Structure formats: structure tokens, C-alpha cells
Tab-separated table of C-alpha atoms and ligand atoms in Angstrom:
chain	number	residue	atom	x	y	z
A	997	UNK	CA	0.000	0.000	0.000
A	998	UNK	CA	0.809	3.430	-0.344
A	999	UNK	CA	1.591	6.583	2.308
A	1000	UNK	CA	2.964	3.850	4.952
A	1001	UNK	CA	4.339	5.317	8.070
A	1002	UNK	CA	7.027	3.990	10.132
A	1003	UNK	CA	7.530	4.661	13.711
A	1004	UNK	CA	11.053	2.815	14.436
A	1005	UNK	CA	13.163	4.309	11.865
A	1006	UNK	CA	16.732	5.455	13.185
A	1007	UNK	CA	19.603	7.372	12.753
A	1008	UNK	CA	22.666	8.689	13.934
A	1009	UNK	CA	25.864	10.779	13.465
A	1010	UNK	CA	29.439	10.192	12.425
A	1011	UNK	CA	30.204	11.448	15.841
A	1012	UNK	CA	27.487	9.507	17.370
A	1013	UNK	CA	27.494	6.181	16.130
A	1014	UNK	CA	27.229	3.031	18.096
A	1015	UNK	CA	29.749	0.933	16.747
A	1016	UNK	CA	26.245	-2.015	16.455
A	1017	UNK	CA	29.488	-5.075	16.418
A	1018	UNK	CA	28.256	-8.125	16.641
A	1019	UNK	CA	24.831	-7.199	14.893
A	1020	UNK	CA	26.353	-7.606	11.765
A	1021	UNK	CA	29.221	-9.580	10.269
A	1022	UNK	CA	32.120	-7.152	10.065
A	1023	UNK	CA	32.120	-6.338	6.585
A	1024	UNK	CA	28.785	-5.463	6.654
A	1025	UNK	CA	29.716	-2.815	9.133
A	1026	UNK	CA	30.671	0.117	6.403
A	1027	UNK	CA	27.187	-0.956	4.691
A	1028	UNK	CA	25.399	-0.610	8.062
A	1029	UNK	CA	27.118	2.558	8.902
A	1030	UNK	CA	26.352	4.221	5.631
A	1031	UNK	CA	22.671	3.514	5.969
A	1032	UNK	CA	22.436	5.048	9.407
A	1033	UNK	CA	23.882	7.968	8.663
A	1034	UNK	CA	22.225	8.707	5.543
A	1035	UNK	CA	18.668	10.325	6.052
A	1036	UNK	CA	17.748	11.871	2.417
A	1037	UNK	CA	19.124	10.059	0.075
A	1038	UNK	CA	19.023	6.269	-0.216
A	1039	UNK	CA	16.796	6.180	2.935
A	1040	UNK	CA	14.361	8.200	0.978
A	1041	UNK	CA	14.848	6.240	-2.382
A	1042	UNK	CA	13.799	3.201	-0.609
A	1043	UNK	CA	10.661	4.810	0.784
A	1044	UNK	CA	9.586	6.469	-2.752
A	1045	UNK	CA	10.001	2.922	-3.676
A	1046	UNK	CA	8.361	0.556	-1.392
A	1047	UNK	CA	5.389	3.131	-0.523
A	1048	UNK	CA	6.274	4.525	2.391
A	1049	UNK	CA	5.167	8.367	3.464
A	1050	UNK	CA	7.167	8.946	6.644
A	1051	UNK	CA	9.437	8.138	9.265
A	1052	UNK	CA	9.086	9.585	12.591
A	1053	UNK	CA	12.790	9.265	12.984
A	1054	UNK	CA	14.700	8.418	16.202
A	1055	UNK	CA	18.377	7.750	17.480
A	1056	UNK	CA	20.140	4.639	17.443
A	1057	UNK	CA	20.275	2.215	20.428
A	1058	UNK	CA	21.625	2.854	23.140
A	1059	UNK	CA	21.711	6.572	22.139
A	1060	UNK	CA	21.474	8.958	25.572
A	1061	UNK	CA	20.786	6.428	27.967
A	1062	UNK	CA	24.389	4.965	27.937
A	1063	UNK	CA	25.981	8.350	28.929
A	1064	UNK	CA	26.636	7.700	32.684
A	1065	UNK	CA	27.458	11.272	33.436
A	1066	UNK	CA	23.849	13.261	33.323
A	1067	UNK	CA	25.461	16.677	32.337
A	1068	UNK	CA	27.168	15.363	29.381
A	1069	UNK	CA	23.917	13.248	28.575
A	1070	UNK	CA	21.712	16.635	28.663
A	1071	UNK	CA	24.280	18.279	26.144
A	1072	UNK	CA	24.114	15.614	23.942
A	1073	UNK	CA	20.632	15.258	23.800
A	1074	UNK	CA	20.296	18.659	23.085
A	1075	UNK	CA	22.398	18.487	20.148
A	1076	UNK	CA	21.318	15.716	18.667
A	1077	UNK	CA	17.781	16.815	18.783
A	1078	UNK	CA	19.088	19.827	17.160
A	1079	UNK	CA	20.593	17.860	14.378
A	1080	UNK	CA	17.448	15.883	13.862
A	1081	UNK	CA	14.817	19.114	13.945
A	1082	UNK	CA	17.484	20.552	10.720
A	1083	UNK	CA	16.803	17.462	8.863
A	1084	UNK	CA	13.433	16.991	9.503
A	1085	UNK	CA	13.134	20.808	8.181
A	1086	UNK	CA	14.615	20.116	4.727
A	1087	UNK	CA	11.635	17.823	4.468
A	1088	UNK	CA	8.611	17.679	6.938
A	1089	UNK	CA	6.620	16.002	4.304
A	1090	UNK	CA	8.553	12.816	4.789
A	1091	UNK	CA	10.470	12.970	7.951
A	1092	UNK	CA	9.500	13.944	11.609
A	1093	UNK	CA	10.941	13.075	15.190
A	1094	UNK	CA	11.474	11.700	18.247
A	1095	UNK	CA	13.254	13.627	21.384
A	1096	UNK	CA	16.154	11.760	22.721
A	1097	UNK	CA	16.145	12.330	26.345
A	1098	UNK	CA	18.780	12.285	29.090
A	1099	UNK	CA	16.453	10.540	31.391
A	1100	UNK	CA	19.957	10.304	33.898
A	1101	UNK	CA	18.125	13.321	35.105
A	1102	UNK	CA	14.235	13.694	34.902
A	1103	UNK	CA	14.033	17.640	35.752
A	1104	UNK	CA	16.397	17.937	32.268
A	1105	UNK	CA	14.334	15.059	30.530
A	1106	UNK	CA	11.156	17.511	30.996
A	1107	UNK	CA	12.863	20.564	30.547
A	1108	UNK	CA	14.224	18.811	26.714
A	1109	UNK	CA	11.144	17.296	26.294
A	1110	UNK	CA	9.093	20.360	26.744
A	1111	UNK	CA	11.610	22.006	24.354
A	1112	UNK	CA	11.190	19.298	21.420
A	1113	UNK	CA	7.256	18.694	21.289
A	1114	UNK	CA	7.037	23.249	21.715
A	1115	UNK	CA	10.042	24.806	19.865
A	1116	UNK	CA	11.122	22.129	17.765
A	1117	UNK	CA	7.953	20.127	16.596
A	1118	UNK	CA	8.910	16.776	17.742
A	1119	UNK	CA	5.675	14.285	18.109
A	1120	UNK	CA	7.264	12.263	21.047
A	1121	UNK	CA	9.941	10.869	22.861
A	1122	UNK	CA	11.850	7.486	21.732
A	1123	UNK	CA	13.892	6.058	24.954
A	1124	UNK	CA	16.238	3.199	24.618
A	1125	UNK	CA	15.404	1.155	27.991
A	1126	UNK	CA	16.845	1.818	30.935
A	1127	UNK	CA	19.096	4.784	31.522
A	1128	UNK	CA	22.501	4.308	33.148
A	1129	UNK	CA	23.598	6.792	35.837
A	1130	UNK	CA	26.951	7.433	37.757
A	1131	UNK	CA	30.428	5.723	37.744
A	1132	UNK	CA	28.844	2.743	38.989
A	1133	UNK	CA	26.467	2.938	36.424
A	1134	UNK	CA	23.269	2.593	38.411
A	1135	UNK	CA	20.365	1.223	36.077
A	1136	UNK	CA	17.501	3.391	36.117
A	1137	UNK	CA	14.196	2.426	34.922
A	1138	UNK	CA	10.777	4.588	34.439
A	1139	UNK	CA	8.871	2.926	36.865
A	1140	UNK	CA	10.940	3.939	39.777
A	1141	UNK	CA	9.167	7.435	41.581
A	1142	UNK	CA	11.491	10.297	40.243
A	1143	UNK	CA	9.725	9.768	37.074
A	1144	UNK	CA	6.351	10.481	38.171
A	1145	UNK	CA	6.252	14.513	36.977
A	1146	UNK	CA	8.190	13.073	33.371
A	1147	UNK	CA	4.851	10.933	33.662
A	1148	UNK	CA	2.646	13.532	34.271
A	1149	UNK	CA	4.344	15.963	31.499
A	1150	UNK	CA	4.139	12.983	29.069
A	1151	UNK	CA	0.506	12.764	29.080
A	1152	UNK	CA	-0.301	16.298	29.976
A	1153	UNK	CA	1.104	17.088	26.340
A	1154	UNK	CA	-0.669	13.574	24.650
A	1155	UNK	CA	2.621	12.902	23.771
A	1156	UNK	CA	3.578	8.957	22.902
A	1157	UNK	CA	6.290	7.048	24.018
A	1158	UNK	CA	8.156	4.602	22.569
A	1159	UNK	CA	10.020	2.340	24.644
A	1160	UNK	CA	12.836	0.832	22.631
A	1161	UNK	CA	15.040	-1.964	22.920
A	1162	UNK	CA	18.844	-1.790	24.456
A	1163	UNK	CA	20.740	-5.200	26.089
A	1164	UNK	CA	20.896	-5.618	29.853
A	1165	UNK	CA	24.050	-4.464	31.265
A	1166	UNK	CA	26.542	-7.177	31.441
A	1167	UNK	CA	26.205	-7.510	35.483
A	1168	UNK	CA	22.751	-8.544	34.837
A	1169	UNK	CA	23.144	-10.464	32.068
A	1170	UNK	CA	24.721	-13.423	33.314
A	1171	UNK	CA	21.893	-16.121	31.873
A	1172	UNK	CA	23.922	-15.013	28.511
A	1173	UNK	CA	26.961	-15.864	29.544
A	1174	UNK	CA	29.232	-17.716	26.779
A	1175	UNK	CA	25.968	-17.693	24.906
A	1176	UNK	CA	26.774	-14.254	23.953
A	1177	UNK	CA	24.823	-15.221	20.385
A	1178	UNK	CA	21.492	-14.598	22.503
A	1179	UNK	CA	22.322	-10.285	23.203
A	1180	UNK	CA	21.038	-7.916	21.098
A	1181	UNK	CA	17.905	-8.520	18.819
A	1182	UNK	CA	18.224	-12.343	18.700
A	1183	UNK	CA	17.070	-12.280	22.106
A	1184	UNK	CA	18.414	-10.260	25.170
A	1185	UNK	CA	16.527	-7.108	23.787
A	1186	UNK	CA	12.869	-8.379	23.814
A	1187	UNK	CA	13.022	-10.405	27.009
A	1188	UNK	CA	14.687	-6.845	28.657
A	1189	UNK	CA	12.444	-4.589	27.079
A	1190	UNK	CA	9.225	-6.613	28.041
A	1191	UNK	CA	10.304	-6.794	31.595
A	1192	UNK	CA	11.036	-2.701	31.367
A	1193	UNK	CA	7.245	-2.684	30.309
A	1194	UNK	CA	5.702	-5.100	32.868
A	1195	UNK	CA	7.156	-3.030	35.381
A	1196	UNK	CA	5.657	0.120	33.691
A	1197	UNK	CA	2.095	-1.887	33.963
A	1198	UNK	CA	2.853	-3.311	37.219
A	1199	UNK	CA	4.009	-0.288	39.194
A	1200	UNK	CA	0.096	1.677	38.773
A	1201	UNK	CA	1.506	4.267	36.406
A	1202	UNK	CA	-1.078	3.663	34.253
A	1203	UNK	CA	-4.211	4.098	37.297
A	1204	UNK	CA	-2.280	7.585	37.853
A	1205	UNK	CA	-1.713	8.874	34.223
A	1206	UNK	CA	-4.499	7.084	32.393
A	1207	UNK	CA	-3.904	9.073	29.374
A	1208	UNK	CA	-0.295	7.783	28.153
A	1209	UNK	CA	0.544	6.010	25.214
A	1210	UNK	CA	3.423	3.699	25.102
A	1211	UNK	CA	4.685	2.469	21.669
A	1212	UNK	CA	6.774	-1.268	21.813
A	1213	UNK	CA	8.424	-2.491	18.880
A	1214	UNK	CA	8.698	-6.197	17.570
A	1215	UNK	CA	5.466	-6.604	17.508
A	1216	UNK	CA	5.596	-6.448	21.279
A	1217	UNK	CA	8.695	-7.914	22.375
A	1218	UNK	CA	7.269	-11.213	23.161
A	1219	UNK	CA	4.257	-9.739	25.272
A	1220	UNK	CA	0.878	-10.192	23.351
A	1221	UNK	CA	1.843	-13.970	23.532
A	1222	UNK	CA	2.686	-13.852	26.855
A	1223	UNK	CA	1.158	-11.140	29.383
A	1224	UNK	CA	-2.407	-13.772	29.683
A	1225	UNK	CA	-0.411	-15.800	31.789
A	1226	UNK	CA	1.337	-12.857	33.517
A	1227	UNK	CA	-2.313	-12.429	34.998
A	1228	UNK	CA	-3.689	-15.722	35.446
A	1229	UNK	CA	-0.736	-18.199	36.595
A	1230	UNK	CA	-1.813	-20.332	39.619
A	1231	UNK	CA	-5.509	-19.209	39.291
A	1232	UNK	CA	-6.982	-21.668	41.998
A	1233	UNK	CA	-4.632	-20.170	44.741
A	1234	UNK	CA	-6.614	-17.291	44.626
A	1235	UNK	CA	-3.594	-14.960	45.780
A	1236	UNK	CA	-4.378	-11.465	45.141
A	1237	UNK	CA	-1.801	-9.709	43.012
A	1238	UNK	CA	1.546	-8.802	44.392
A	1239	UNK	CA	2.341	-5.261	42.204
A	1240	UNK	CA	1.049	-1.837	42.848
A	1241	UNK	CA	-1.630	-1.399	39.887
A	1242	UNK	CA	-5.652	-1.794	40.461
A	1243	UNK	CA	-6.191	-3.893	37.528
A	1244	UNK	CA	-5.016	-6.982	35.680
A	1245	UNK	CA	-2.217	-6.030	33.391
A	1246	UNK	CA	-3.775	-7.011	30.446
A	1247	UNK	CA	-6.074	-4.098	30.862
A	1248	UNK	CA	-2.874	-1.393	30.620
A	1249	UNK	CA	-1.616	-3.484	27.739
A	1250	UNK	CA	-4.449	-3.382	25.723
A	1251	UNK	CA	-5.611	0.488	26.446
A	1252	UNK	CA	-2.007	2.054	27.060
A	1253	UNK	CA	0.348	0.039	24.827
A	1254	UNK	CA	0.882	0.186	20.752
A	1255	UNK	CA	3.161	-2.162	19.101
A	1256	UNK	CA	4.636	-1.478	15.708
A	1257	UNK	CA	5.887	-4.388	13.284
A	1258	UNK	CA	9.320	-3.527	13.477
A	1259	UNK	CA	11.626	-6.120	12.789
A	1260	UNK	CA	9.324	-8.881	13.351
A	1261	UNK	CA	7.846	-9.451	9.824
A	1262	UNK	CA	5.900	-12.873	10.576
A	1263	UNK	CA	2.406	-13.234	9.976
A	1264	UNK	CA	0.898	-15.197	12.721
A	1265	UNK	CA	3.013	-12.929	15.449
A	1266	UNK	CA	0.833	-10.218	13.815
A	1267	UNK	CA	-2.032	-11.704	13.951
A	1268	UNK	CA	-1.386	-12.651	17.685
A	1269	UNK	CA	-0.627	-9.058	18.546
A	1270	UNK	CA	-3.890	-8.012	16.775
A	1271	UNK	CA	-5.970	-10.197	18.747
A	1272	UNK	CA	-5.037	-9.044	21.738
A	1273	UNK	CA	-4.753	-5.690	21.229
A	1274	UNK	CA	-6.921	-4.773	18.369
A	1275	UNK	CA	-5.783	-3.785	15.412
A	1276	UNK	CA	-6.284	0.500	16.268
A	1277	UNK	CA	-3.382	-0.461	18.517
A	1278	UNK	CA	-0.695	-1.882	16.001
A	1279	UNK	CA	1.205	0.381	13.678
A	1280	UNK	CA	4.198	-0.540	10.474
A	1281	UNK	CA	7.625	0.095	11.477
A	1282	UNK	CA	10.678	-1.201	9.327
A	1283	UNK	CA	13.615	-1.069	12.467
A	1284	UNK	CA	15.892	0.564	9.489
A	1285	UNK	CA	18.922	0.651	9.019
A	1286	UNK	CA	18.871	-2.715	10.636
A	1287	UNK	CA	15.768	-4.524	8.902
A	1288	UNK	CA	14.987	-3.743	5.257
A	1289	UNK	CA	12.121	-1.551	4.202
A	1290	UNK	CA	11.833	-3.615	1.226
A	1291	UNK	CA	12.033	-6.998	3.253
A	1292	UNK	CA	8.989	-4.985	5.932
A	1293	UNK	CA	6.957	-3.339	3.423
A	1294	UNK	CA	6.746	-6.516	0.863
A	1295	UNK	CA	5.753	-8.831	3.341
A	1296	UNK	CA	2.849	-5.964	5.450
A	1297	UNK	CA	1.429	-5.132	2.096
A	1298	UNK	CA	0.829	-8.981	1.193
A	1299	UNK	CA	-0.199	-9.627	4.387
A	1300	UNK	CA	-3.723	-11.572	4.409
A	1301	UNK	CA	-5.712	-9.164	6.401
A	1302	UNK	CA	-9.156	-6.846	5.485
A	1303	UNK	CA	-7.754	-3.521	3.505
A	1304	UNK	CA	-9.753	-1.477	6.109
A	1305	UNK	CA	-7.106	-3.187	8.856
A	1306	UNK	CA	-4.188	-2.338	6.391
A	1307	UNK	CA	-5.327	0.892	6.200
A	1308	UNK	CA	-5.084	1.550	9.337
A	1309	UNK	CA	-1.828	-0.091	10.871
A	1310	UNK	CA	-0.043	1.077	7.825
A	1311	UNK	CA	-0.867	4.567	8.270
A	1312	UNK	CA	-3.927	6.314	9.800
A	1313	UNK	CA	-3.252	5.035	13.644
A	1314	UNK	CA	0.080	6.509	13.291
A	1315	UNK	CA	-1.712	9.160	11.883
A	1316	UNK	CA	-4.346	9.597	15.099
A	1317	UNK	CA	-1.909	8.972	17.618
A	1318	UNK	CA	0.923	11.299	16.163
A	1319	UNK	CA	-1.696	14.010	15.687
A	1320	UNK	CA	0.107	13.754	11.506
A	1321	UNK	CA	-2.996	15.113	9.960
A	1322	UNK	CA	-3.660	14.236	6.311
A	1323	UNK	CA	-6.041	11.749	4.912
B	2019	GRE	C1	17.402	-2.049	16.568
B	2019	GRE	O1	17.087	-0.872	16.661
B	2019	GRE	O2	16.585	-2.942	16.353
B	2019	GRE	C2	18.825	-2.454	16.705
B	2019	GRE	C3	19.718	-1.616	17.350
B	2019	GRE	C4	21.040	-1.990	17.478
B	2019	GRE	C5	21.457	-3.194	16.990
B	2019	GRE	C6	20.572	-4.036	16.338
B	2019	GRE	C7	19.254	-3.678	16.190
B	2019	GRE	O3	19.295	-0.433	17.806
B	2019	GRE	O4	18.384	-4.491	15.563
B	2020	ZN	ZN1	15.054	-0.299	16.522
């Protein structure tokens, strides 16, 4: 179909790039960094041809939240959202963006945030897990209380947030160990991210700031298949629940929580993340420069599935919830 719009779509900059080793074999690494820092040329050559609108573009993985040191991370959010509004200016008919934001500090991730959705036009924030703090490099993650005004900014401005993947740090990643094949998007970042998001659900963020939206990518990161039995293990115990939130998780997953397609272009994960969420609440995503748009937008556009549902996960839910405008 045609006027797709893609919600994981990334970038960076030659003085910003995460050397991704490992992702790819190493002579693929020129090819990977030349599509990551290209944004209108091939990038937009590939969209023309595989019928994509937009990008909502976003920094690469692990972007601000690996900066230990918060004043540095502040800086270089700031400039890199900078970078992003100048491209997005040479074209806002095909490109808008995400804030990166140095979370190390949540008075500074408002104060940026404020700045990108007002003065610069962003249409929300794209956060790469957990945010890493101070030379022992404390792991910080959103449900935790010094986040509560971000909270209350995020959904005061209706602003989404996408909650991307980044590995666990190595301290707590010792299930991988010698089975280092298993980090990264094989693995290590679903089963990370999903937790990051249960904890979200489980901490009663969602009974305090009903209004949020929380994007996922990869189809959910293992979730729709899974968060059922997060609810309803040991039924006949009868325990009452052991988190903080007033309702069964399911309930925040299915009103709070959109999942795009990105990377995960496999039919009946689709369809499992449609019938648990509905499909107003799934949205195309590519995960370029490290997925293909043609390999994404071949298979979504033969997908078996009503035209009406097409319709609307390739383009006018990102539409709605991004406030985009346009038919
Ligand atoms: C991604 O965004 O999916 C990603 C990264 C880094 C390495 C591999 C990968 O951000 O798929
Ligand atoms: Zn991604």
C-alpha cells in the first residue's frame, strides 16, 4: 500500500554512532554505517520505492541512555535533537521526530522534552530502555518514583512514548553468559524490554496517568503472547496480586500500549498481537537501518488481512496517535 508510516526508523551521526558489532558480520559494518547515517538520500529512495510516506525518525540504540554522566547526557541530547529538527526541516513532508532524552536526570528530561514537542515540533519521545547513571552505572528504569512529573508531562502534552530496545548491562546479564549469540535482537533485547514494560504496567503508572501512550516495537517484544499468563498463573490459589496497579495487566496493555511491526515481519506474530490488542493499537515500522524496508513493506502489504485493517496499521493510527494530519 501506499503513504505507509514507520515509527522505528533510526539514525545517527558520524560522531554519534554506536559501533552495532556483533549485529552484523564485520564487513557489513561500512554498509550498516552508511545507511544510518544517511537520512535523504538512499533512505528516501527506498521509501519512494516501497510506498512509504514517513518516518518519525529516532536515534540509534543505546543513544542517551548509555551516557553515565547526566550533564554530558543533557548536552548531547540537546544536540542531537538539534541535528534531527534541521533534517526533519529540509523535508517535513517525509520525515519527523522523536526527542532523545537524558532521562539520567528527569528535571532535564522535561525541561528537553518540553523544548522538542514546543520549539522544535517533535511528536514524542523514543527512549532506549533503561538509563545508566553514575560511575557505577546505576540502572535506572521509568517505573521507579522520580519519574512520576516526566509521567505527568508525558501525558499532559498527549505525547507517545516509545520504549525501545537496548541489552541488559553485562552484570545482569549473566543467563547469557558464553551464549553471547542470545544479546542484542536475537534475544536479550525483547526479554529486557518486556520486563522494562511489565514493570511500567505493574508499578500503577497507568491508574495515575491514564492518558499515556506507550509504543513497543517487535510486535511487542514477546508480550501479546505472553502477558495472559502474567495475569492468570496459579488461578486456583486465589492470591491477590503482588504489584502496585488496580487492575489486571492485560487491561494497561491493551488500552495504554501500541506495538509497531518492526523487525518482526511474521504473519501469525501479527495476527497474535492483533488479537489481543486490536488492530487500532498496532502500527508498520521497518527497524531501518537494521531490517529492510523492502524486506517490511513486501511482506505488510501482502499480508492476508481486510484492507480497512491495512489501512489503518499502515498509516492512519500513526496518523491519530501522532496528531500527523492528512487523509
Ligand atoms: C534495533 O534498533 O533494532 C537495533 C539496534 C542496534 C542493533 C541491532 C538492532 O538499535 O536491531
Ligand atoms: Zn530499533
Amino acid at each position: 500500500m501506499d503513504g505507509k508510516i514507520g515509527l522505528e526508523e533510526h539514525f545517527g551521526t558520524a560522531d554519534f554512532l554506536h559501533d552495532s558489532e556483533g549485529v552484523v558480520p564485520a564487513d557489513r559494518w561500512d554498509e550498516l554505517k552508511s545507511r544510518i547515517l544517511d537520512i535523504h538520500d538512499r533512505r528516501l529512495r527506498l521509501m519512494d520505492e516501497y510506498g512509504m510516506e514517513m518516518m518519525i525518525l529516532s536515534l540509534t540504540s543505546p543513544g542517551i541512555q548509555e551516557i553515565p554522566d547526566a550533564p554530558t547526557a543533557i548536552e548531547t541530547a540537546r544536540r542531537l535533537n538539534d541535528y534531527l529538527a534541521e533534517q526533519v526541516a529540509k523535508r517535513p513532508d517525509r520525515f519527523q521526530g522523536f526527542a532523545a532524552l537524558p532521562m539520567q536526570d528527569p528535571d532535564a528530561a522535561c525541561v528537553e522534552l518540553e523544548r522538542c514537542i514546543g520549539a522544535l515540533g517533535f511528536r514524542g519521545a523514543l527512549v532506549n530502555g533503561f538509563t545508566e547513571l553514575g560511575a557505577d552505572r546505576e540502572a535506572l528504569y521509568y517505573d521507579m518514583p522520580r519519574y512520576r512529573p516526566f509521567w505527568a508531562l508525558m501525558e499532559q502534552l498527549g505525547a507517545p512514548f516509545y520504549l525501545h530496545p537496548r541489552n541488559p548491562l553485562p552484570r545482569n546479564a549473566g543467563v547469557y553468559e558464553g551464549q553471547e549469540w542470545l544479546m542484542g535482537p536475537t534475544w536479550a533485547f525483547g526479554s529486557e524490554t518486556a520486563v522494562h514494560a511489565l514493570r511500567l504496567m505493574g508499578s500503577g503508572l497507568f491508574d495515575e496517568h491514564p492518558g499515556l501512550a506507550i509504543l513497543m516495537g517487535h510486535l511487542g517484544e514477546g508480550l501479546p503472547y505472553s502477558i495472559w499468563r502474567v495475569d492468570h498463573h496459579n488461578a486456583w490459589a486465589k492470591a491477590p496480586p503482588k504489584h502496585k496497579a488496580k487492575r489486571g495487566l492485560r487491561d494497561y496493555f491493551q488500552e495504554n500500549f501500541y506495538l509497531t511491526t518492526s523487525g518482526n515481519f511474521h504473519t501469525p506474530t501479527l495476527m497474535c498481537a492483533i488479537a489481543e490488542l486490536g488492530a487500532d493499537h498496532v502500527l508498520f515500522s521497518t527497524d531501518w537501518p537494521f531490517e529492510n524496508i523492502d524486506q517490511a513493506a513486501l511482506w505488510f502489504d501482502a499480508v492476508d488481512m481486510s484492507e480497512g485493517d491495512r489501512r489503518k496499521i499502515g498509516r492512519t493510527n500513526a496518523q491519530k496517535l501522532f496528531k500527523l494530519g492528512g487523509d
